[in-house]
Short mmCIF file of C-alpha atoms in Angstrom, two decimals:
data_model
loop_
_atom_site.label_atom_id
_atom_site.label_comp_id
_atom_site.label_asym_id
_atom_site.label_seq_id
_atom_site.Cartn_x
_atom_site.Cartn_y
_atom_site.Cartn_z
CA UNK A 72 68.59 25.97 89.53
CA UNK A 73 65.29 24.91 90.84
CA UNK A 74 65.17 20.87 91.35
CA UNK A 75 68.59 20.05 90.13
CA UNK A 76 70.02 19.44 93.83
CA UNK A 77 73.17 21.06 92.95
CA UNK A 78 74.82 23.64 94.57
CA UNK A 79 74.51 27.64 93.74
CA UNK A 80 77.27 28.86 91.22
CA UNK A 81 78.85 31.45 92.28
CA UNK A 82 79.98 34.18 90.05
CA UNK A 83 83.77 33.83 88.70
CA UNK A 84 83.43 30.03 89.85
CA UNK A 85 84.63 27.54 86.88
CA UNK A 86 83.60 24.24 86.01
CA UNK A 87 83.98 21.89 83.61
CA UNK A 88 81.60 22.61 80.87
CA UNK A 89 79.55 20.47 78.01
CA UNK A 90 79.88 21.53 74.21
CA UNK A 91 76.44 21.88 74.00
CA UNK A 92 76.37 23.87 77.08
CA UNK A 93 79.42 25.75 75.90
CA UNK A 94 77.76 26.72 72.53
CA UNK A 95 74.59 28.37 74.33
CA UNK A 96 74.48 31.96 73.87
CA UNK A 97 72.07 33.86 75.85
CA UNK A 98 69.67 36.20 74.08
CA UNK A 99 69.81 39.97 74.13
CA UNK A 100 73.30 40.11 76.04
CA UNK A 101 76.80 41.55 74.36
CA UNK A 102 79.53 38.46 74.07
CA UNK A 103 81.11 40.20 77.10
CA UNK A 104 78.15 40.25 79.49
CA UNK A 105 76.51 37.11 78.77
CA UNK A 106 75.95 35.03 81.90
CA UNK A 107 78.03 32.29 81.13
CA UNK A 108 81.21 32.65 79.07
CA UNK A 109 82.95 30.15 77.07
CA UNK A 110 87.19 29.76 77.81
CA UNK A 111 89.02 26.48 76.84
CA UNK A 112 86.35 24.02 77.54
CA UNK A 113 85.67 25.66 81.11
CA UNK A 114 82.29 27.86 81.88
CA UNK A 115 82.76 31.18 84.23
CA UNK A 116 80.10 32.23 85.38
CA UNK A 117 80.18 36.40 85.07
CA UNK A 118 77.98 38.45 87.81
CA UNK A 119 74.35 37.90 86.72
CA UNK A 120 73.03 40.76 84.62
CA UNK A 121 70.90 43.32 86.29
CA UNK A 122 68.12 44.19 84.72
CA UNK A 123 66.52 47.36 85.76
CA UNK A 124 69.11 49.28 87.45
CA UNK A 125 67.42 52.78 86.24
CA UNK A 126 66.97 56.28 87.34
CA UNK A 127 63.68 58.17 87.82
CA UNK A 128 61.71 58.35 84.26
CA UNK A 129 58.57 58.24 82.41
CA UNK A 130 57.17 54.97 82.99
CA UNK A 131 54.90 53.82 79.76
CA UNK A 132 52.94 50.53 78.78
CA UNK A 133 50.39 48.90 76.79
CA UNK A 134 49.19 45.58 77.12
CA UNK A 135 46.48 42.94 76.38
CA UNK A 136 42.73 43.64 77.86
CA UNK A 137 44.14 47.14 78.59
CA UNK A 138 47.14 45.99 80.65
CA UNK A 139 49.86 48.07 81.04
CA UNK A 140 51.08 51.08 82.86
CA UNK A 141 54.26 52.08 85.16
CA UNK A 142 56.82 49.96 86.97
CA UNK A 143 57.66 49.79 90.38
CA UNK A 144 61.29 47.88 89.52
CA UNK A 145 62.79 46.83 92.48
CA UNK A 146 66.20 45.02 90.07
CA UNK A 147 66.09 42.08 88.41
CA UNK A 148 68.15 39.46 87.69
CA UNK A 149 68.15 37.22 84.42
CA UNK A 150 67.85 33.95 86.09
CA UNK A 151 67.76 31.47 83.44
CA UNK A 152 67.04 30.84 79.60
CA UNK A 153 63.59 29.31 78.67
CA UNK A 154 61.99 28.74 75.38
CA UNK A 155 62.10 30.37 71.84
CA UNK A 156 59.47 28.51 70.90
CA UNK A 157 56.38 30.90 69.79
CA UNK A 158 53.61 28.12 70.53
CA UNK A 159 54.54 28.00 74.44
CA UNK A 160 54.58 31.36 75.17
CA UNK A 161 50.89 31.43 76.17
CA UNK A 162 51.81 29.44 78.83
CA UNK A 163 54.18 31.36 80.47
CA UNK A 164 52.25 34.96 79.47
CA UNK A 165 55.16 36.47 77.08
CA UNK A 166 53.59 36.41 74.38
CA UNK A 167 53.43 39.43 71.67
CA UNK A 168 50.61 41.83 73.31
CA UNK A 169 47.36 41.76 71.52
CA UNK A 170 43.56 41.08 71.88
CA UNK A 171 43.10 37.94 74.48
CA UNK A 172 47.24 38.47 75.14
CA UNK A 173 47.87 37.64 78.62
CA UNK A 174 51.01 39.69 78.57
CA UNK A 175 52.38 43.18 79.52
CA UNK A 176 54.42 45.49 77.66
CA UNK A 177 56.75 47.59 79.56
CA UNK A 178 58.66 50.44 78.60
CA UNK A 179 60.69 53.10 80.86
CA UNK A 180 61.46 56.05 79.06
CA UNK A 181 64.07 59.05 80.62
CA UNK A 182 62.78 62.73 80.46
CA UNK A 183 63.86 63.24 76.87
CA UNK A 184 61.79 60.45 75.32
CA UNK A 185 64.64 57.99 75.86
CA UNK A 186 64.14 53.85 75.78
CA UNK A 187 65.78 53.14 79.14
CA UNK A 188 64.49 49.50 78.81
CA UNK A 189 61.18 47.68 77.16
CA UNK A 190 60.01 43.96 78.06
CA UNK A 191 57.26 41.88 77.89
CA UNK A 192 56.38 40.98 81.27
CA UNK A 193 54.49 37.52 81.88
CA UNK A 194 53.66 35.46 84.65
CA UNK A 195 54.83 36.43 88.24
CA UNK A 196 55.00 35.39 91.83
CA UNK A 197 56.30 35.19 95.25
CA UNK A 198 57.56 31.33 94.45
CA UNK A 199 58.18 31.88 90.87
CA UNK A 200 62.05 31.98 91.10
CA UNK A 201 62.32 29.03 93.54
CA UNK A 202 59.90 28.39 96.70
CA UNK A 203 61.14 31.17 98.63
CA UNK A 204 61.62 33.73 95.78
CA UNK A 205 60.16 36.06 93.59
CA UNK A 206 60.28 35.74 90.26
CA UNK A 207 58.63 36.83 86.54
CA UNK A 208 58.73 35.47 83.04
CA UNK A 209 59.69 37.75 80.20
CA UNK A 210 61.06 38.33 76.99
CA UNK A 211 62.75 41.13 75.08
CA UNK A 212 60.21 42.53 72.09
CA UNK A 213 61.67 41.43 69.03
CA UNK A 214 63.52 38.07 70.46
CA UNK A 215 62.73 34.65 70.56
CA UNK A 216 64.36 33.45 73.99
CA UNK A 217 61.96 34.01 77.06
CA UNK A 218 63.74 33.90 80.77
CA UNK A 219 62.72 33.84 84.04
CA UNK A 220 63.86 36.67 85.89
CA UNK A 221 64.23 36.86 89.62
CA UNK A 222 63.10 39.60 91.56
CA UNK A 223 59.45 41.75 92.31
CA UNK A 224 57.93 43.71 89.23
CA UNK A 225 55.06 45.27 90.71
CA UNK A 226 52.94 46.23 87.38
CA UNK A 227 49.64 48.21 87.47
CA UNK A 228 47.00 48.09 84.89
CA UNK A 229 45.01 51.35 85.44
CA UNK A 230 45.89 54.84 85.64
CA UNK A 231 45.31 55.53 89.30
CA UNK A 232 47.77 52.92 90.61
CA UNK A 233 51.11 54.50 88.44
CA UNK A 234 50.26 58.35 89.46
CA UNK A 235 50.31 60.14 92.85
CA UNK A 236 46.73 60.75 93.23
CA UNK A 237 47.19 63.65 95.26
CA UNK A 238 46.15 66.93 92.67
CA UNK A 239 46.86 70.16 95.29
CA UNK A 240 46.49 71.02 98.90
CA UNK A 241 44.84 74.10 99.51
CA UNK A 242 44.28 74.67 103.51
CA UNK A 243 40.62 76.48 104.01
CA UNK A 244 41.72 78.83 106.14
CA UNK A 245 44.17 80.18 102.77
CA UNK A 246 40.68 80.47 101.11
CA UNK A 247 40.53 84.21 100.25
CA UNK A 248 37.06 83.26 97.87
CA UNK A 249 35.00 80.42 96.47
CA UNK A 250 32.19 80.29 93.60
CA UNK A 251 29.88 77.92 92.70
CA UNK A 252 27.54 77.78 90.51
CA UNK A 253 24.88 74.97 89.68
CA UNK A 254 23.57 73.59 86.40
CA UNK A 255 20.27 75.90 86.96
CA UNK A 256 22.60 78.98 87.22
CA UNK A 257 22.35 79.20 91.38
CA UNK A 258 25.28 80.92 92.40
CA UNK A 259 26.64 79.97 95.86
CA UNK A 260 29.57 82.84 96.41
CA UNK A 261 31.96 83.42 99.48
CA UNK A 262 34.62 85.36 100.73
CA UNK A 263 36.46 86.40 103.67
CA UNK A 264 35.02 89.86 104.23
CA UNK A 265 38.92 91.35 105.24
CA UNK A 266 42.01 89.14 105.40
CA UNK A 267 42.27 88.53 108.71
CA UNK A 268 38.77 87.09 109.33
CA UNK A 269 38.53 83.70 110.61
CA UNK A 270 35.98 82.65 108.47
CA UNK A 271 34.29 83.31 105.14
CA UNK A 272 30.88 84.20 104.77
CA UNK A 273 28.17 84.82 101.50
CA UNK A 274 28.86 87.51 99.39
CA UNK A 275 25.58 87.04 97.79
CA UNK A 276 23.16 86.74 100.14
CA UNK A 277 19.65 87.74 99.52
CA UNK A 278 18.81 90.92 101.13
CA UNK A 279 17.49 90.69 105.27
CA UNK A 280 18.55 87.04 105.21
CA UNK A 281 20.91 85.98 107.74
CA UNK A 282 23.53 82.73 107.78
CA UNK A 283 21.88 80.04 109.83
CA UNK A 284 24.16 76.97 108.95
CA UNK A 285 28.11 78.67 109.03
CA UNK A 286 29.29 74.95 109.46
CA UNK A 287 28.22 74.34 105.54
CA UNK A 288 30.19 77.19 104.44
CA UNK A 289 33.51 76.04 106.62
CA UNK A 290 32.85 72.70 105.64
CA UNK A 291 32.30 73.98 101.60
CA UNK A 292 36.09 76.05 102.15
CA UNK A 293 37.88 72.68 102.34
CA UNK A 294 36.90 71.52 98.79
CA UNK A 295 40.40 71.52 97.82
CA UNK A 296 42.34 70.40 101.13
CA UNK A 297 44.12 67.02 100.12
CA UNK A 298 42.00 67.01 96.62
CA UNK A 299 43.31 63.41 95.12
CA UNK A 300 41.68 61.44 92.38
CA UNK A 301 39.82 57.67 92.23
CA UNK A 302 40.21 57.12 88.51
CA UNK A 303 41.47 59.15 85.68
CA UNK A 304 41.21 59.18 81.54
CA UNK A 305 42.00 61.41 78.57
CA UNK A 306 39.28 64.46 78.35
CA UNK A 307 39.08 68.31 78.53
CA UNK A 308 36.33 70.46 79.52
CA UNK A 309 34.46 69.90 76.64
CA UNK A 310 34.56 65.89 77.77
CA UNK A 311 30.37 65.31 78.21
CA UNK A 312 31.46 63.71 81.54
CA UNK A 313 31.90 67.18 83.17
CA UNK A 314 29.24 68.79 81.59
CA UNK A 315 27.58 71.56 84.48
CA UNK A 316 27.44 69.92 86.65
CA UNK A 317 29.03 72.87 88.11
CA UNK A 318 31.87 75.22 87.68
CA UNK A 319 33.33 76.12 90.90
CA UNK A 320 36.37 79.05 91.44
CA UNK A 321 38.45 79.24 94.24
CA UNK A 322 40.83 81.72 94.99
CA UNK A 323 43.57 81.76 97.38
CA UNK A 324 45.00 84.48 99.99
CA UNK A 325 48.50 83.91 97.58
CA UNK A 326 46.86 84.61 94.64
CA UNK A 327 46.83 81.30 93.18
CA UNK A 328 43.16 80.20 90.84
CA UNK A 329 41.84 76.58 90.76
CA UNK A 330 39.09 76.26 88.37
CA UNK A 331 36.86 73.17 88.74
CA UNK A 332 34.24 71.86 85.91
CA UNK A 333 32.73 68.89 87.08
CA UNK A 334 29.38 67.01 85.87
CA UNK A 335 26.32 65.51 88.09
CA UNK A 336 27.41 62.56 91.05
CA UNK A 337 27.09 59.25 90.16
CA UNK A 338 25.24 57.19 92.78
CA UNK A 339 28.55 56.57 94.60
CA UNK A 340 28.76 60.45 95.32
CA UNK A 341 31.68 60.23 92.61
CA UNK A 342 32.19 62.87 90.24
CA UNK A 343 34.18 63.32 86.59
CA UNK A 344 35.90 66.81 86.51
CA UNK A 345 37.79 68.93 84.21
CA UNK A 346 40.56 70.92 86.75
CA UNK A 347 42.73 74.22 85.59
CA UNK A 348 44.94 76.50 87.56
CA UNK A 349 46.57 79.93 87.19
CA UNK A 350 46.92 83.16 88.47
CA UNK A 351 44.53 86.08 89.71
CA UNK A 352 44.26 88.82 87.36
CA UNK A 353 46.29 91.73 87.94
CA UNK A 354 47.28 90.29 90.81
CA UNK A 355 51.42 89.84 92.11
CA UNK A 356 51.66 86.41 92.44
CA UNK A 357 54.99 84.90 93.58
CA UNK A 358 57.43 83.05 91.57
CA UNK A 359 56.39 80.38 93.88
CA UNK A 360 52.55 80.50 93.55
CA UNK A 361 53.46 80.52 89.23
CA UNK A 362 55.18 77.90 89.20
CA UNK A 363 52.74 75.62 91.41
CA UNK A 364 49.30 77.02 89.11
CA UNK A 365 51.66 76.04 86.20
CA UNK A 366 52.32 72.52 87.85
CA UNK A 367 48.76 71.69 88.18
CA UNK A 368 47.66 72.68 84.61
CA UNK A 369 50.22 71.00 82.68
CA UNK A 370 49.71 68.01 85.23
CA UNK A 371 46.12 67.40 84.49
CA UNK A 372 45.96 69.05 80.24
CA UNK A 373 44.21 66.58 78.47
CA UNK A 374 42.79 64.53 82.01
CA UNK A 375 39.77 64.47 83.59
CA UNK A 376 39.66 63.10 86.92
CA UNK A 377 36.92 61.42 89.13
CA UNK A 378 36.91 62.88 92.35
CA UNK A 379 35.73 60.95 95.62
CA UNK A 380 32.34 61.87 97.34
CA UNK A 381 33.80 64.22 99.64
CA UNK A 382 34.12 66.83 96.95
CA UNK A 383 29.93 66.18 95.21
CA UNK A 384 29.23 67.01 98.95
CA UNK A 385 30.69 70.48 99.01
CA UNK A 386 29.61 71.28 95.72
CA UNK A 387 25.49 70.27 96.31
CA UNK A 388 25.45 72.88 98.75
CA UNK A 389 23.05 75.71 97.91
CA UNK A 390 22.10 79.06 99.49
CA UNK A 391 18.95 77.20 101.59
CA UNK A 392 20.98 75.21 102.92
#
């Protein structure tokens, strides 16, 4: 341990051992796993426990000022016992989470709803395990001992930093049509005339005018290519956030329909949107193209998403321009 000058205990080492150190029993651990076992006035020390050994699950958490959110668990070790005493855990942020807590609540659930493990996560550094490793403070809801754990638990407190941002991918040259239509009811609508042209040109536009500006409609066909999301929170379509705005349609060469209802930029060029996915109409999709248009609308049911400024730009693009 830190600052005692003695040497490292290895696991199945023995040593004499105090009674008062005998009697210890370390919180949250079965009498055959605890860290350090009693036998005939000798301590063994046993393997430390491993704490966060998991599979891939659901990662869940709720925590003071909004903390909370998934775990990046790289395996931790229970390090060593601190206090049970309810006044001092403040000070080392385990604490029951609540308004001005300073603490994190962590729980990793499996695919069926299973508790795979739940903590309260406190203070953590590089140095907090000794000066050249990482550690964290925690403590087991319901139980008075806190520890120090040694290891990296990399905890994020928004939405953005626990999900892959990246929605879809839809390559503009798979673009078989696009729609969109403006707040005023302007309708900006392309297509690629036969499959095997290059580009895709207005459907709608006005009689004797010509296209002047192709670039804005190639550079309007990548509106989905590497779509990702800056921030994210519970909504729908009827969320005021993406009110028209504008609804935009595109349809692929595969068959496969991405609806997009977003509302008016912010300054930033940032916009909230409401996104959807499925099928064309009478149309034989693949398996394939099903099962991604289902992938994307149970991903975001019940999200909206605010997209970056390189989507606003597409979508401002009227038939003048």
């Amino acid at each position: 341990m830190r600052g005692t000058g003695r040497r490292s205990w290895r696991a199945g080492e023995t040593r004499p051992c105090s009674p008062r150190f005998a009697a210890a029993r370390l919180s949250g651990q079965r009498r055959q796993d605890r860290d350090r076992t009693l036998g005939g006035g000798v301590c063994t020390r046993a393997p430390r426990r491993r704490l966060g050994q998991h599979g891939p699950g659901r990662l869940s958490g709720k925590g003071g000022a909004d903390r909370g959110g998934p775990l990046r668990d790289r395996g931790l070790d229970y390090l060593e016992p601190k206090t049970t005493r309810t006044a001092l855990y403040p000070k080392l942020a385990v604490e029951d989470v609540g308004p001005g807590a300073r603490s994190t609540r962590l729980t990793l659930r499996d695919g069926d709803g299973g508790i795979l493990a739940d903590l309260i996560a406190g203070k953590a550094g590089p140095r907090t395990a000794s000066s050249d490793r990482a550690g964290v403070y925690i403590r087991l809801p319901g139980r008075e001992r806190a520890w120090l754990a040694e290891g990296t638990l990399d905890v994020h407190r928004d939405a953005p930093g626990w999900s892959d941002r990246e929605i879809l991918d839809i390559d503009a040259r798979s673009v078989r049509s696009m729609t969109v239509r403006h707040a005023d009811g302007e309708v900006v609508d392309l297509h690629r005339a036969d499959p095997g042209d290059r580009k895709l040109t207005l459907r709608n536009l006005p009689e004797g005018a010509v296209v002047a500006h192709q670039h804005e409609i190639d550079f309007m066909a990548g509106l989905l290519t590497e779509l990702s999301f800056v921030d994210a929170r519970a909504g729908g379509p009827s969320d005021p956030a993406v009110a028209p705005g504008f609804e935009a349609t595109v349809e692929t060469a595969d068959h496969l329909r991405v609806m997009l209802r977003a509302g008016n930029p912010a300054e930033d060029g940032t916009l909230w949107a409401a996104i959807d996915a499925g099928v064309v109409a009478d149309a034989e999709a693949s398996g394939q193209v099903r099962s991604e248009a289902s992938r994307i609308a149970s991903r975001l049911d019940g999200w909206i998403v605010k997209l970056p400024r390189r989507i606003s730009d597409r979508l401002v693009i009227r038939l003048h321009d």
